[in-house]
Amino acid sequence: MTRTRAAVLISGRGSNMAALVAAAAAADYPAEIVRVISDVPGAPGLDLARAAGIPAIALDRRGFGSKAAFEAALEASLVEAEAAVVCLAGFMQLLSAPLVERWRDRLINIHPSLLPSFRGLDTHRRALAAGVRIHGCTVHFVRAATDDGPIIIQAAVPVLAGDGEPGLAARVLAAEHRVYPQALAWVATGRARVVDERVVIDGAPERDGAPLVSPSA
Ligand code: GRF
């Protein structure tokens, strides 16, 4: 089996990256993680990746005079790694439209809300403030607008009475770690296809694309 070469971009903790690396440790997983890149030199995820034997490099955003120069270095690194798919996993830089377009339908992101609700930051605090009963996470193909693009998979997480931000965040994060490896597998095999800006999962029974409810609820 030829495995799809995937790079993961991070800025911090790297727990989603670690979930992808763990999934890719299985011989029958259709993608391999060939490089981890952080825009923050001290990101803890870099050490996690190295400990797992994955080449991990920092491209310090502050060391580049412009966004264009940073993105040129980023792109060069992705090309050097021969990455076919790029996974954003807590990567805190907004990528420019030309770069997003060059990687169209080969660039995916995980976001800690049920998009299109709660784009942007502080999703758990805002979900609690809004009083939603169901929260969750989304993996989607990236488009130029922030947290926008065709949805590959979502996981629904109930908001429980008495939930605070840390508890809700932890429950959503556990769901993120389940759905991101599934999404990458579908993208790596070409099963997740964008048709009219919606994702079709080839050969999947309808329920494969349906929301999951966290068993910890
Ligand atoms: C995750 O909640 C992810 O959805 C968001 O940033 C967080 C990154 O966490 N985009 P980690 O670095 O993967 O642990």
Short mmCIF file of C-alpha atoms and ligand atoms in Angstrom, two decimals:
data_model
loop_
_atom_site.label_atom_id
_atom_site.label_comp_id
_atom_site.label_asym_id
_atom_site.label_seq_id
_atom_site.Cartn_x
_atom_site.Cartn_y
_atom_site.Cartn_z
CA MET A 1 0.00 0.00 0.00
CA THR A 2 1.34 3.42 -0.93
CA ARG A 3 0.73 5.76 1.93
CA THR A 4 -0.16 9.40 1.36
CA ARG A 5 2.51 11.77 2.61
CA ALA A 6 1.03 14.23 5.11
CA ALA A 7 2.59 17.19 6.90
CA VAL A 8 1.13 18.66 10.10
CA LEU A 9 1.35 22.35 11.01
CA ILE A 10 1.16 23.27 14.69
CA SER A 11 1.73 26.22 16.99
CA GLY A 12 1.54 24.70 20.46
CA ARG A 13 0.63 21.62 22.46
CA GLY A 14 0.26 19.30 19.48
CA SER A 15 -2.22 16.81 20.87
CA ASN A 16 -4.10 16.54 17.57
CA MET A 17 -0.80 16.10 15.75
CA ALA A 18 0.03 13.32 18.23
CA ALA A 19 -3.34 11.67 17.52
CA LEU A 20 -2.53 11.69 13.79
CA VAL A 21 0.96 10.30 14.43
CA ALA A 22 -0.50 7.56 16.65
CA ALA A 23 -3.05 6.61 13.98
CA ALA A 24 -0.35 6.56 11.31
CA ALA A 25 1.69 4.12 13.42
CA ALA A 26 -0.75 1.42 12.29
CA ALA A 27 0.56 -0.38 9.22
CA ASP A 28 -2.82 -0.23 7.49
CA TYR A 29 -3.37 3.53 8.01
CA PRO A 30 -3.40 5.19 4.57
CA ALA A 31 -1.26 8.24 5.46
CA GLU A 32 2.19 8.73 6.95
CA ILE A 33 3.23 11.85 8.81
CA VAL A 34 6.41 12.94 7.08
CA ARG A 35 7.03 16.30 8.73
CA VAL A 36 5.75 18.51 11.53
CA ILE A 37 6.24 22.26 11.20
CA SER A 38 5.64 24.86 13.91
CA ASP A 39 5.61 28.62 13.49
CA VAL A 40 6.54 28.85 17.19
CA PRO A 41 10.04 27.58 18.01
CA GLY A 42 9.25 26.44 21.55
CA ALA A 43 6.02 24.65 20.73
CA PRO A 44 5.75 21.56 22.97
CA GLY A 45 4.37 19.61 20.01
CA LEU A 46 7.77 19.74 18.31
CA ASP A 47 9.31 17.61 21.07
CA LEU A 48 6.32 15.26 21.00
CA ALA A 49 6.84 14.75 17.28
CA ARG A 50 10.58 14.19 17.61
CA ALA A 51 9.99 11.69 20.41
CA ALA A 52 7.80 9.78 17.95
CA GLY A 53 10.59 9.86 15.36
CA ILE A 54 8.93 12.42 13.08
CA PRO A 55 11.12 15.15 11.54
CA ALA A 56 9.97 18.36 13.22
CA ILE A 57 11.12 21.86 12.36
CA ALA A 58 10.33 25.38 13.50
CA LEU A 59 9.84 28.24 11.09
CA ASP A 60 9.73 31.19 13.45
CA ARG A 61 7.13 33.58 12.04
CA ARG A 62 8.79 36.48 13.87
CA GLY A 63 12.05 35.79 12.05
CA PHE A 64 10.49 36.55 8.68
CA GLY A 65 10.06 40.15 7.55
CA SER A 66 6.69 39.52 5.92
CA LYS A 67 3.86 37.02 5.76
CA ALA A 68 4.84 36.35 2.14
CA ALA A 69 8.41 35.44 3.13
CA PHE A 70 7.14 33.17 5.91
CA GLU A 71 4.72 31.43 3.57
CA ALA A 72 7.41 30.98 0.90
CA ALA A 73 9.57 29.17 3.46
CA LEU A 74 6.59 27.13 4.62
CA GLU A 75 5.73 26.11 1.10
CA ALA A 76 9.35 25.23 0.35
CA SER A 77 9.41 22.99 3.43
CA LEU A 78 6.19 21.25 2.40
CA VAL A 79 7.52 20.67 -1.11
CA GLU A 80 10.85 19.43 0.24
CA ALA A 81 8.96 16.95 2.43
CA GLU A 82 6.97 15.88 -0.66
CA ALA A 83 3.76 16.36 1.30
CA ALA A 84 0.61 15.57 -0.61
CA VAL A 85 -1.76 16.62 2.17
CA VAL A 86 -1.34 19.29 4.86
CA CYS A 87 -3.14 19.10 8.22
CA LEU A 88 -3.55 22.24 10.32
CA ALA A 89 -3.66 21.21 13.98
CA GLY A 90 -3.77 24.20 16.27
CA PHE A 91 -1.77 26.27 13.75
CA MET A 92 -2.38 29.87 14.73
CA GLN A 93 -1.39 31.64 11.50
CA LEU A 94 -4.02 32.66 8.97
CA LEU A 95 -2.78 31.48 5.58
CA SER A 96 -3.07 33.76 2.57
CA ALA A 97 -5.57 33.08 -0.19
CA PRO A 98 -2.92 32.20 -2.83
CA LEU A 99 -1.36 29.55 -0.59
CA VAL A 100 -4.77 28.15 0.35
CA GLU A 101 -5.69 27.99 -3.33
CA ARG A 102 -2.48 26.18 -4.27
CA TRP A 103 -3.34 23.50 -1.71
CA ARG A 104 -7.04 23.47 -2.49
CA ASP A 105 -8.68 20.23 -1.31
CA ARG A 106 -5.31 19.02 0.00
CA LEU A 107 -5.32 21.28 3.08
CA ILE A 108 -7.49 20.39 6.09
CA ASN A 109 -8.10 21.96 9.50
CA ILE A 110 -9.62 20.96 12.81
CA HIS A 111 -11.76 23.50 14.63
CA PRO A 112 -13.22 23.13 18.14
CA SER A 113 -16.86 23.87 17.35
CA LEU A 114 -19.66 22.61 15.16
CA LEU A 115 -19.07 24.90 12.18
CA PRO A 116 -20.48 27.17 10.93
CA SER A 117 -21.19 28.08 14.57
CA PHE A 118 -18.41 29.71 16.58
CA ARG A 119 -15.76 30.43 13.98
CA GLY A 120 -12.61 31.99 15.47
CA LEU A 121 -11.18 31.81 18.97
CA ASP A 122 -12.58 31.01 22.44
CA THR A 123 -15.15 28.61 21.06
CA HIS A 124 -15.87 26.81 24.34
CA ARG A 125 -16.41 30.02 26.30
CA ARG A 126 -18.71 31.34 23.58
CA ALA A 127 -20.65 28.07 23.35
CA LEU A 128 -21.23 28.14 27.11
CA ALA A 129 -22.25 31.80 26.97
CA ALA A 130 -24.71 31.06 24.17
CA GLY A 131 -26.23 28.22 26.19
CA VAL A 132 -26.02 25.66 23.39
CA ARG A 133 -26.88 22.11 24.42
CA ILE A 134 -24.69 20.49 21.76
CA HIS A 135 -21.14 21.58 20.99
CA GLY A 136 -18.36 19.70 19.22
CA CYS A 137 -15.64 19.84 16.60
CA THR A 138 -15.23 19.88 12.84
CA VAL A 139 -12.59 18.81 10.34
CA HIS A 140 -12.94 20.70 7.06
CA PHE A 141 -11.12 21.50 3.86
CA VAL A 142 -9.57 24.95 4.17
CA ARG A 143 -10.80 27.94 2.20
CA ALA A 144 -9.47 31.49 2.32
CA ALA A 145 -12.06 32.70 4.86
CA THR A 146 -11.26 31.78 8.47
CA ASP A 147 -12.71 28.45 9.64
CA ASP A 148 -14.60 28.09 6.40
CA GLY A 149 -14.71 25.25 3.89
CA PRO A 150 -16.38 21.94 3.05
CA ILE A 151 -17.02 19.83 6.16
CA ILE A 152 -15.44 16.36 6.20
CA ILE A 153 -16.55 15.13 9.63
CA GLN A 154 -18.01 16.50 12.85
CA ALA A 155 -18.37 15.14 16.35
CA ALA A 156 -21.18 16.32 18.60
CA VAL A 157 -20.46 16.73 22.29
CA PRO A 158 -23.26 17.42 24.78
CA VAL A 159 -22.94 20.42 27.06
CA LEU A 160 -23.66 19.12 30.54
CA ALA A 161 -25.23 20.97 33.45
CA GLY A 162 -22.47 22.58 35.46
CA ASP A 163 -19.95 22.39 32.61
CA GLY A 164 -17.14 24.92 32.77
CA GLU A 165 -14.73 25.79 30.00
CA PRO A 166 -11.99 23.29 31.01
CA GLY A 167 -14.33 20.32 31.27
CA LEU A 168 -16.10 21.08 28.03
CA ALA A 169 -12.79 21.73 26.25
CA ALA A 170 -11.41 18.39 27.44
CA ARG A 171 -14.49 16.51 26.24
CA VAL A 172 -14.34 18.21 22.84
CA LEU A 173 -10.59 17.56 22.59
CA ALA A 174 -11.14 13.84 23.14
CA ALA A 175 -13.60 13.93 20.23
CA GLU A 176 -11.09 15.85 18.09
CA HIS A 177 -8.56 13.08 18.62
CA ARG A 178 -11.08 10.55 17.27
CA VAL A 179 -12.31 12.43 14.22
CA TYR A 180 -9.08 13.94 12.88
CA PRO A 181 -7.45 10.56 12.10
CA GLN A 182 -10.69 9.45 10.41
CA ALA A 183 -10.82 12.60 8.30
CA LEU A 184 -7.19 12.29 7.21
CA ALA A 185 -7.74 8.65 6.28
CA TRP A 186 -10.68 9.63 4.06
CA VAL A 187 -8.68 12.44 2.42
CA ALA A 188 -5.56 10.29 2.02
CA THR A 189 -7.45 7.57 0.17
CA GLY A 190 -9.33 10.08 -1.96
CA ARG A 191 -12.64 8.95 -0.48
CA ALA A 192 -13.48 12.44 0.75
CA ARG A 193 -14.24 14.41 -2.41
CA VAL A 194 -15.51 17.95 -2.74
CA VAL A 195 -18.58 18.17 -4.96
CA ASP A 196 -20.21 21.61 -5.26
CA GLU A 197 -18.38 22.69 -2.10
CA ARG A 198 -19.79 19.84 -0.05
CA VAL A 199 -17.91 16.68 0.88
CA VAL A 200 -18.98 13.29 -0.38
CA ILE A 201 -17.44 10.23 1.30
CA ASP A 202 -17.20 7.66 -1.47
CA GLY A 203 -18.53 4.25 -0.61
CA ALA A 204 -19.50 5.19 2.92
CA PRO A 205 -22.86 4.29 4.32
CA GLU A 206 -24.73 7.48 5.10
CA ARG A 207 -24.11 7.09 8.83
CA ASP A 208 -20.32 7.34 8.39
CA GLY A 209 -20.69 11.04 7.83
CA ALA A 210 -23.19 11.54 10.62
CA PRO A 211 -22.34 13.21 13.91
CA LEU A 212 -20.81 11.11 16.63
CA VAL A 213 -21.83 11.57 20.22
CA SER A 214 -19.06 11.27 22.74
CA PRO A 215 -19.35 8.03 24.70
CA SER A 216 -18.10 9.92 27.75
CA ALA A 217 -21.31 11.96 27.84
C1 GRF B 1 -7.52 22.26 19.18
O1 GRF B 1 -8.63 22.47 20.00
C2 GRF B 1 -7.86 22.54 17.75
O2 GRF B 1 -9.17 22.21 17.41
C3 GRF B 1 -7.67 24.02 17.67
O3 GRF B 1 -6.54 24.30 18.47
C4 GRF B 1 -6.42 23.29 19.44
C5 GRF B 1 -5.07 22.70 19.27
O4 GRF B 1 -4.76 21.76 20.27
N1 GRF B 1 -7.56 24.44 16.29
P1 GRF B 1 -3.52 20.79 20.07
O5 GRF B 1 -2.30 21.67 19.83
O6 GRF B 1 -3.81 19.89 18.92
O7 GRF B 1 -3.40 20.04 21.37
#
